[in-house]
Short mmCIF file of C-alpha atoms (C1' of nucleotides) in Angstrom, two decimals:
data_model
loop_
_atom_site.label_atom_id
_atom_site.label_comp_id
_atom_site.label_asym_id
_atom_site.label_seq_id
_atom_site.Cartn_x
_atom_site.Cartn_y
_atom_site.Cartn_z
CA UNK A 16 -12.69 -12.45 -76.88
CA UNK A 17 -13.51 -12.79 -80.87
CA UNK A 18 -10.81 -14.26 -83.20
CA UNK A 19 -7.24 -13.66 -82.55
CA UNK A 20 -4.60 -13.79 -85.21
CA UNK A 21 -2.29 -16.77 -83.97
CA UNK A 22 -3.11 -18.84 -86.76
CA UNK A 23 -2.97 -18.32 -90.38
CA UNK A 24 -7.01 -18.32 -91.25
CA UNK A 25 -7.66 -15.09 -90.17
CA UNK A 26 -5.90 -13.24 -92.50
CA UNK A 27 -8.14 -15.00 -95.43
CA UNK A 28 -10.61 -12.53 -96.85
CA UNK A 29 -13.60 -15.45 -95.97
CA UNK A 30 -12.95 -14.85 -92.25
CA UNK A 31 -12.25 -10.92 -92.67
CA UNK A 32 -15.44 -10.49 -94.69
CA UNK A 33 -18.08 -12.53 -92.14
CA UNK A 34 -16.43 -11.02 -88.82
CA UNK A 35 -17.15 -7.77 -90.44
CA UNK A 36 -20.75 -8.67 -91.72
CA UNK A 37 -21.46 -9.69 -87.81
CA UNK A 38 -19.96 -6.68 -86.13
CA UNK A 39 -22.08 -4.31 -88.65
CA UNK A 40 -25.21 -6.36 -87.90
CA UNK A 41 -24.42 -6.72 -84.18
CA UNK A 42 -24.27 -3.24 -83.91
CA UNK A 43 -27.47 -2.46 -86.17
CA UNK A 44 -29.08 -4.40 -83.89
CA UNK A 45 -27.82 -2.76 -80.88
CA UNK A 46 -28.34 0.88 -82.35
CA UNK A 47 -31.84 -0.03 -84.03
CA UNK A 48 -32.83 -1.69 -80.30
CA UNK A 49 -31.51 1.76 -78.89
CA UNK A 50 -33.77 3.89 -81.54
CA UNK A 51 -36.70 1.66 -79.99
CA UNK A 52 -36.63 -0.85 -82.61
CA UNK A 53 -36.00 -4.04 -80.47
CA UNK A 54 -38.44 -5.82 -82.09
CA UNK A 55 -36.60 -6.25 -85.34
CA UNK A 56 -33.73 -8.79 -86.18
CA UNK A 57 -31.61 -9.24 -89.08
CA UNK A 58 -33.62 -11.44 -90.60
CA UNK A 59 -36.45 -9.44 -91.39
CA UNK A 60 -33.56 -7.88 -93.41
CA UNK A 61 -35.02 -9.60 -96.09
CA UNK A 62 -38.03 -7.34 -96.58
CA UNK A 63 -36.57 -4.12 -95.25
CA UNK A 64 -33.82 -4.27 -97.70
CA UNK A 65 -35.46 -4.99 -100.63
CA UNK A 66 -38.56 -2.96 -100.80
CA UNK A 67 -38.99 0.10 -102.44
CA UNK A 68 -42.07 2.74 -101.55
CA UNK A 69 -44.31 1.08 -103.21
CA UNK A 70 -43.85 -1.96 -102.30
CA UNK A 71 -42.88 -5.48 -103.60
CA UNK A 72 -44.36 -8.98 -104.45
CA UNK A 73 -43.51 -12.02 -102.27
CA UNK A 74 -41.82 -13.55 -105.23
CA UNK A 75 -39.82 -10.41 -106.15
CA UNK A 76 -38.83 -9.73 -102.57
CA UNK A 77 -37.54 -13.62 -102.40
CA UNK A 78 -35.60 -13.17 -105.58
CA UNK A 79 -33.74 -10.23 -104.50
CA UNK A 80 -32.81 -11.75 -100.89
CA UNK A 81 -31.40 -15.17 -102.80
CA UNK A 82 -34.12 -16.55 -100.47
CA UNK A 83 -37.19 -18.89 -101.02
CA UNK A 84 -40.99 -17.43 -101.29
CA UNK A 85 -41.35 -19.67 -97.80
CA UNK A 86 -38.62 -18.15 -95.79
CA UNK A 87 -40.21 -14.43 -96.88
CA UNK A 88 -43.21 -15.29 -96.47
CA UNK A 89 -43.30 -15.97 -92.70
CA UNK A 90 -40.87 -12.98 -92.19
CA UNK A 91 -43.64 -10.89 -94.06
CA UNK A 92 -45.55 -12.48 -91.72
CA UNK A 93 -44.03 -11.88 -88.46
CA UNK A 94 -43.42 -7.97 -89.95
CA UNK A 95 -47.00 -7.88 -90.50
CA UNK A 96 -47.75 -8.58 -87.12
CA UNK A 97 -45.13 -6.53 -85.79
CA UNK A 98 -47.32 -3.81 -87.77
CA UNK A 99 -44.26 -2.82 -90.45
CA UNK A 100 -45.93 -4.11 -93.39
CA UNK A 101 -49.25 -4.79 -94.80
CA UNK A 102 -50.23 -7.17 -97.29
CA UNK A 103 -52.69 -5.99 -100.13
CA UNK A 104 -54.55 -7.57 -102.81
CA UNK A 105 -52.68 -6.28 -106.28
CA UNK A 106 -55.30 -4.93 -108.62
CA UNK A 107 -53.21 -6.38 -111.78
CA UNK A 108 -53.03 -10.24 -110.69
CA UNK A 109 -55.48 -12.05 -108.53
CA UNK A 110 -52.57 -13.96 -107.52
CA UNK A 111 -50.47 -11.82 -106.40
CA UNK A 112 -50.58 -9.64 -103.25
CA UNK A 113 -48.19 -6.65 -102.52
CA UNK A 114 -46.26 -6.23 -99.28
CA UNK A 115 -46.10 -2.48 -98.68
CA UNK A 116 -44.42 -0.61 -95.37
CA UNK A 117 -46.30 0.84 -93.39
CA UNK A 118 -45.47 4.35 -92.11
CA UNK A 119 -44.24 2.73 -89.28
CA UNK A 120 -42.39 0.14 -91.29
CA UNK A 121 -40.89 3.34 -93.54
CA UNK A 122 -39.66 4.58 -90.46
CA UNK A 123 -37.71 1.83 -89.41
CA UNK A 124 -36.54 1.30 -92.84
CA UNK A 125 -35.33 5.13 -92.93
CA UNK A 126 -33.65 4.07 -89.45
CA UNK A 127 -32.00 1.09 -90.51
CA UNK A 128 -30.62 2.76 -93.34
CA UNK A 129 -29.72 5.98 -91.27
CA UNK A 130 -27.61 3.94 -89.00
CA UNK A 131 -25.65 1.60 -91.67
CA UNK A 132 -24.79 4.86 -93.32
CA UNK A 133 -23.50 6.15 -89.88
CA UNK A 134 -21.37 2.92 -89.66
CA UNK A 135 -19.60 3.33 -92.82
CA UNK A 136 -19.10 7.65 -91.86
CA UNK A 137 -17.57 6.05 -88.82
CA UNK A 138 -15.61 3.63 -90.49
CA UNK A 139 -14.37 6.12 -93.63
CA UNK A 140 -13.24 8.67 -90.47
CA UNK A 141 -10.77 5.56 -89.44
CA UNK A 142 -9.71 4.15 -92.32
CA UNK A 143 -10.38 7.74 -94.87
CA UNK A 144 -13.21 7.67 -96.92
CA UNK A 145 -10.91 6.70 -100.21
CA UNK A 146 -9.93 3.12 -98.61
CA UNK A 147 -13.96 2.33 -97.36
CA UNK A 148 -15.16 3.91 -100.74
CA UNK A 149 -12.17 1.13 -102.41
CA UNK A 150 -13.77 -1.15 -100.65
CA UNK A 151 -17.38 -1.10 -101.94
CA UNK A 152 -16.71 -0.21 -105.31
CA UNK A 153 -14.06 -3.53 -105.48
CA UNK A 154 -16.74 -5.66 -103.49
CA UNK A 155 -19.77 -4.44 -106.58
CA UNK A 156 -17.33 -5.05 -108.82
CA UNK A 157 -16.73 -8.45 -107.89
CA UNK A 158 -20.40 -9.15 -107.35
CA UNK A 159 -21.80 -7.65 -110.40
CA UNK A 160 -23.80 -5.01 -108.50
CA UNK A 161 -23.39 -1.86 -110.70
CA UNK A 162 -23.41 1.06 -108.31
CA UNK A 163 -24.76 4.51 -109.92
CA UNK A 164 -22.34 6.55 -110.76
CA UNK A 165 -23.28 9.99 -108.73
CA UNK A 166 -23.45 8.92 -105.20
CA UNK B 10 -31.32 -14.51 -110.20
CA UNK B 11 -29.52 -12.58 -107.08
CA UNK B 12 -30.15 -9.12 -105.83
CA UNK B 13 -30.01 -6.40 -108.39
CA UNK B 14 -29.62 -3.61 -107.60
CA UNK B 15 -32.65 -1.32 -108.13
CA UNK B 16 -32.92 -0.91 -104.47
CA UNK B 17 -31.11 1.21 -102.35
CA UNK B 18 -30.30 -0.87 -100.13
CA UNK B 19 -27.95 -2.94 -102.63
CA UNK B 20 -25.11 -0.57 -102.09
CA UNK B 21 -24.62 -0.60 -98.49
CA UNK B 22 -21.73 -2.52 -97.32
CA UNK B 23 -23.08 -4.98 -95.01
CA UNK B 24 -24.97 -6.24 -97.99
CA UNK B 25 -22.04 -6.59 -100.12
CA UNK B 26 -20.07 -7.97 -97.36
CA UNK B 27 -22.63 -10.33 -96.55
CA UNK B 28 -23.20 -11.51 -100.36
CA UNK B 29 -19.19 -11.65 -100.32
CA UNK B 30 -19.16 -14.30 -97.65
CA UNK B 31 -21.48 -16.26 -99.17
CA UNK B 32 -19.63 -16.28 -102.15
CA UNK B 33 -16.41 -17.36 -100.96
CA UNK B 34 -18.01 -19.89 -98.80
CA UNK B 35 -20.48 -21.47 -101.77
CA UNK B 36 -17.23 -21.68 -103.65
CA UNK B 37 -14.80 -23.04 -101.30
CA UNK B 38 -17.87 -25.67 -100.61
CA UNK B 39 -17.95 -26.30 -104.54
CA UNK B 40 -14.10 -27.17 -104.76
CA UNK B 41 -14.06 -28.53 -101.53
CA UNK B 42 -16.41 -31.25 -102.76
CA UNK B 43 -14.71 -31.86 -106.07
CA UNK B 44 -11.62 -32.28 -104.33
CA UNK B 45 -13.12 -35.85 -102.44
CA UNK B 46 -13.96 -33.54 -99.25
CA UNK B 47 -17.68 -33.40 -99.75
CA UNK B 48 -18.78 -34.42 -96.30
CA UNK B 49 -16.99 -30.91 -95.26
CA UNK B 50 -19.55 -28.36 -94.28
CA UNK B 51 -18.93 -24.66 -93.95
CA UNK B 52 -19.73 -25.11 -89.86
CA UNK B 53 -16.42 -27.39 -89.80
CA UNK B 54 -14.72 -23.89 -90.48
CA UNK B 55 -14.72 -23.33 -86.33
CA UNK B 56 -12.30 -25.94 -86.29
CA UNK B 57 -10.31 -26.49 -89.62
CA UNK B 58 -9.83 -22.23 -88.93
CA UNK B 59 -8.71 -22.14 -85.88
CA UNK B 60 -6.70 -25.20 -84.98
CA UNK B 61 -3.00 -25.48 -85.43
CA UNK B 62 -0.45 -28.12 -86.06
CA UNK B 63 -0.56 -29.11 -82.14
CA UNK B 64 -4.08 -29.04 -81.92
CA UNK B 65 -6.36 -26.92 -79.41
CA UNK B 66 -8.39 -27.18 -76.52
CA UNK B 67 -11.92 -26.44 -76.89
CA UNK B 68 -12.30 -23.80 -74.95
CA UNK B 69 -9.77 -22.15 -77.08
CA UNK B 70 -11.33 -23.07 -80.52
CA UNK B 71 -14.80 -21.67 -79.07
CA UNK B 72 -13.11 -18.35 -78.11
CA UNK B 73 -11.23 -17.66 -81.36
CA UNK B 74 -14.78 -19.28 -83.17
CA UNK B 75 -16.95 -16.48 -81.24
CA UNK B 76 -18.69 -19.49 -80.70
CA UNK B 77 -20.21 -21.52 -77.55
CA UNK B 78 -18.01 -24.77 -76.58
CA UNK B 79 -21.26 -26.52 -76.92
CA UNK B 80 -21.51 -25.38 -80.56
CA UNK B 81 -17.88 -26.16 -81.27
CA UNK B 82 -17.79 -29.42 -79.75
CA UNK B 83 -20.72 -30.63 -81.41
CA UNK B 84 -19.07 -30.16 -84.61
CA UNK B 85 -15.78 -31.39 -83.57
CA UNK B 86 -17.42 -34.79 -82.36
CA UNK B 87 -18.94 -34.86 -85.99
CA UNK B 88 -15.46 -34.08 -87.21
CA UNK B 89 -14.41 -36.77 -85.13
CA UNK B 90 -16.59 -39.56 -86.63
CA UNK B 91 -15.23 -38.32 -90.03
CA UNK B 92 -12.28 -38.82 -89.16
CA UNK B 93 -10.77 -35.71 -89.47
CA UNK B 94 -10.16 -34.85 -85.30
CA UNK B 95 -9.03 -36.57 -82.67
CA UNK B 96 -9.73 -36.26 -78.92
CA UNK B 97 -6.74 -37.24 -76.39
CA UNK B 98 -6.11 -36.38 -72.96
CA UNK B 99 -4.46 -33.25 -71.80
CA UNK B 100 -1.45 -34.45 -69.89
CA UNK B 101 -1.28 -31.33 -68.21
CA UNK B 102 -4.67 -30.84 -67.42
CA UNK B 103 -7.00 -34.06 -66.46
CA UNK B 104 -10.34 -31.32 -67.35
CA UNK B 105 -9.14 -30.47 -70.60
CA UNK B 106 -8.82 -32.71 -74.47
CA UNK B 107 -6.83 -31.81 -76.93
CA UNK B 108 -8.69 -31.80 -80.29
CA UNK B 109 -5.79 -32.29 -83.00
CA UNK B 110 -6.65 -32.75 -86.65
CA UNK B 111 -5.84 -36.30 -88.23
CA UNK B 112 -3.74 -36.94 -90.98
CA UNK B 113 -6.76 -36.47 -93.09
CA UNK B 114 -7.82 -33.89 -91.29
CA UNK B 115 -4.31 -31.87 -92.17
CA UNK B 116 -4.86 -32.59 -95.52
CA UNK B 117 -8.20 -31.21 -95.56
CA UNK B 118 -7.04 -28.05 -94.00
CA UNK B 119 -4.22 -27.59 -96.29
CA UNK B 120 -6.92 -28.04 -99.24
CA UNK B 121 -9.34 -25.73 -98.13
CA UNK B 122 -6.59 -23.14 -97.50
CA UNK B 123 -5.41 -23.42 -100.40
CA UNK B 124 -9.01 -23.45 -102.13
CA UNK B 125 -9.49 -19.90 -100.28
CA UNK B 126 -5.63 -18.76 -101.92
CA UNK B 127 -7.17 -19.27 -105.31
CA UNK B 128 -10.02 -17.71 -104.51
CA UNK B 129 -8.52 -14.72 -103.56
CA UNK B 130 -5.73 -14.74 -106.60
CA UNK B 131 -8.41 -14.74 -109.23
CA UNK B 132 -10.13 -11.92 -107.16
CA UNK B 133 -6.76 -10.25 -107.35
CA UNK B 134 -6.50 -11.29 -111.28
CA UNK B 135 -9.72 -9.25 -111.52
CA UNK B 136 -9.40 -6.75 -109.71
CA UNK B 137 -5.68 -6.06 -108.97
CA UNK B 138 -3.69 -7.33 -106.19
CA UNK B 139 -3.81 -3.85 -104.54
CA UNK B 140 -7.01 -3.59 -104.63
CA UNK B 141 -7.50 -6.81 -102.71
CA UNK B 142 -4.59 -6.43 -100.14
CA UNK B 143 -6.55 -2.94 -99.51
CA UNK B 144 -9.52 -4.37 -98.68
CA UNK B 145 -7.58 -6.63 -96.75
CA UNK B 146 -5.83 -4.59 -94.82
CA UNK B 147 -9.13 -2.10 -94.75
CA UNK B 148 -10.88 -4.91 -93.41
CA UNK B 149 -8.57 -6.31 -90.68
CA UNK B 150 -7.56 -2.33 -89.36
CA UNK B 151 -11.54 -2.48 -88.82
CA UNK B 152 -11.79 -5.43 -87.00
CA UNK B 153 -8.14 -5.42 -85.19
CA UNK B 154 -6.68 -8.09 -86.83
CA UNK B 155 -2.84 -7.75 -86.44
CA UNK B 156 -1.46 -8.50 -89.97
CA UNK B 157 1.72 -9.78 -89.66
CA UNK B 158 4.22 -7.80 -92.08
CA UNK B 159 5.86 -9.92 -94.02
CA UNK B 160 3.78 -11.33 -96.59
"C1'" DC C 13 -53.32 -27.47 -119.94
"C1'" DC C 14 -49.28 -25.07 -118.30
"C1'" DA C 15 -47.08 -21.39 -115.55
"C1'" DA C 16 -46.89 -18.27 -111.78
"C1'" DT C 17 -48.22 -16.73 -106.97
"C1'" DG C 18 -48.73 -17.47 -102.40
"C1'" DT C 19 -49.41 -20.60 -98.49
"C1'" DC C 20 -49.43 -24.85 -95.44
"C1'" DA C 21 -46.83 -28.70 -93.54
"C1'" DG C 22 -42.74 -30.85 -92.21
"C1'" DG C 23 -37.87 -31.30 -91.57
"C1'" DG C 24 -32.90 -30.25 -90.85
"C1'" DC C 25 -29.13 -27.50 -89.52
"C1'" DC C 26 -27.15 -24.56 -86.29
"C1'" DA C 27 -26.08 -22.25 -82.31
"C1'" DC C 28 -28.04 -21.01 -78.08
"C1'" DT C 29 -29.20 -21.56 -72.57
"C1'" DG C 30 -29.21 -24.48 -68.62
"C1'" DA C 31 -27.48 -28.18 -65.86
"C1'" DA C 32 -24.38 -31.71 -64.60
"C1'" DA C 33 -19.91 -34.51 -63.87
"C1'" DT C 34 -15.14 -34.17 -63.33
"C1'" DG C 35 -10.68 -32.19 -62.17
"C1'" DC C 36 -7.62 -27.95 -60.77
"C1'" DC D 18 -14.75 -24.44 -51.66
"C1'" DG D 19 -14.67 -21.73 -55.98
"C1'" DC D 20 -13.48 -22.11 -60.72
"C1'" DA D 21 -12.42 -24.19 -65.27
"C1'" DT D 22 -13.31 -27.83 -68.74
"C1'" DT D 23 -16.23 -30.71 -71.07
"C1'" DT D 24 -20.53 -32.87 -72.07
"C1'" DC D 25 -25.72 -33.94 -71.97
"C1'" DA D 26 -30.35 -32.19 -72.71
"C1'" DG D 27 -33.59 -29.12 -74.42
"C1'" DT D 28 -34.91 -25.11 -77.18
"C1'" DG D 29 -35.57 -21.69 -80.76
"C1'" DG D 30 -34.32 -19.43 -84.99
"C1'" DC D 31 -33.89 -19.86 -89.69
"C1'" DC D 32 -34.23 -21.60 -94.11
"C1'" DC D 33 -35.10 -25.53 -96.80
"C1'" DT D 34 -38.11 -29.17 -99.79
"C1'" DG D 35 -42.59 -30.80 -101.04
"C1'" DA D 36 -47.42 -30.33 -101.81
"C1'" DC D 37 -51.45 -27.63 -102.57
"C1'" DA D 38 -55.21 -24.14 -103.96
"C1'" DT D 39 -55.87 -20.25 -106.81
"C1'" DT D 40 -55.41 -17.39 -110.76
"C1'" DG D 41 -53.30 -15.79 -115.40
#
DNA sequence: CCAATGTCAGGGCCACTGAAATGC
DNA sequence: CGCATTTCAGTGGCCCTGACATTG
């Protein structure tokens, strides 16, 4: 099954790049289900991957995913429900509530993370750490995400 | 605007691979529209990317898509009223169709190809060819996608 | 009065499952 | 008859635009 190579599109980086986004989220999905984490899908992405410990703002959280306030919002919703985050009145702005994990919600977040840096061990022990290490630093370069220098 | 990068998260691959994807495809959209192909979408790329000079079956573009044939063929009959596909009989097979591309349809393939070739020279202009024939090759070692050696 | 925050309502795109008609 | 190919019908996920109440 998947693509094979008899035609000239799948050498372009475009097809490269998304069949490799979709096997590392397949298999988050599959490893996160197996950690009994079933309940989360790779949309709610959106929140676990851009909150820090103390949590975010709607509006911050949307910014960071390239996403509208709407399409967080009802993921923060669902999450909520699901019992990973909370939502709590900030004490600054009337407006504004923050979206915080809750320990249960840090754990998964610790998991998801755990397991996408398991991927790319398992990846750099195929390919040698130097070519998967070429390949992040070339992909931040391109985007304009500086990455720190001391890993 | 876009994810910065004062989350943790904003280094791991799938993120940059992801935001990658979308960059390539926003762009190729982009030129792809300036170049009088505007009523392309980036769903037409389960046909224009897998369909060759003699045309497929669709059953065959579905499997190479990683796709349903009731996905694919709903965007081949929009492709169709485009006028970029064609259906016509299988003389070997009364079941099957053979979706070709139309004149227009070539053309539009050869564009967007070609679109995606300049995409990945100026990444190469930025970056260094090597750099993005490693990630290339990086990338298709992962996945299993023969590269042929020429080239 | 204007801007920012979050939410409600509605819609569109996309790819899925299930079921059917036809031909091998 | 079993199986492959295509298509019709229905569904759900996901993210959007627009409008609104509330607060800074």
């Amino acid at each position: 099954m998947q693509t094979p190579s008899d035609n000239p599109h799948a050498r372009h980086l475009i097809a490269l790049l998304d069949r490799a986004t979709a096997a590392l989220g397949e298999e988050l999905g599959r490893r996160l289900d197996a950690a009994g984490y079933g309940d989360i899908r790779e949309t709610h992405g959106c929140v676990f991957g851009h909150i820090g410990p103390d949590g975010a703002r709607l509006t911050e959280l949307a910014e960071r995913a390239g996403l509208t306030k709407q399409a967080v919002g009802e993921v923060a919703t669902e999450l909520q429900q699901l019992g990973y985050v909370e939502r709590l009145p900030d004490p600054d702005d009337g407006r504004a509530k923050i979206i915080r994990l809750t320990e249960r919600g840090h754990e998964a977040q610790r998991a998801g993370f755990a397991i996408l840096d398991d991927l790319e061990a398992e990846w750099a022990s195929r390919l040698g750490p130097e070519r998967v290490e070429g390949m992040r630093e070339a992909l931040a370069e391109l985007l304009g995400v500086p990455l720190p220098a001391g890993v």
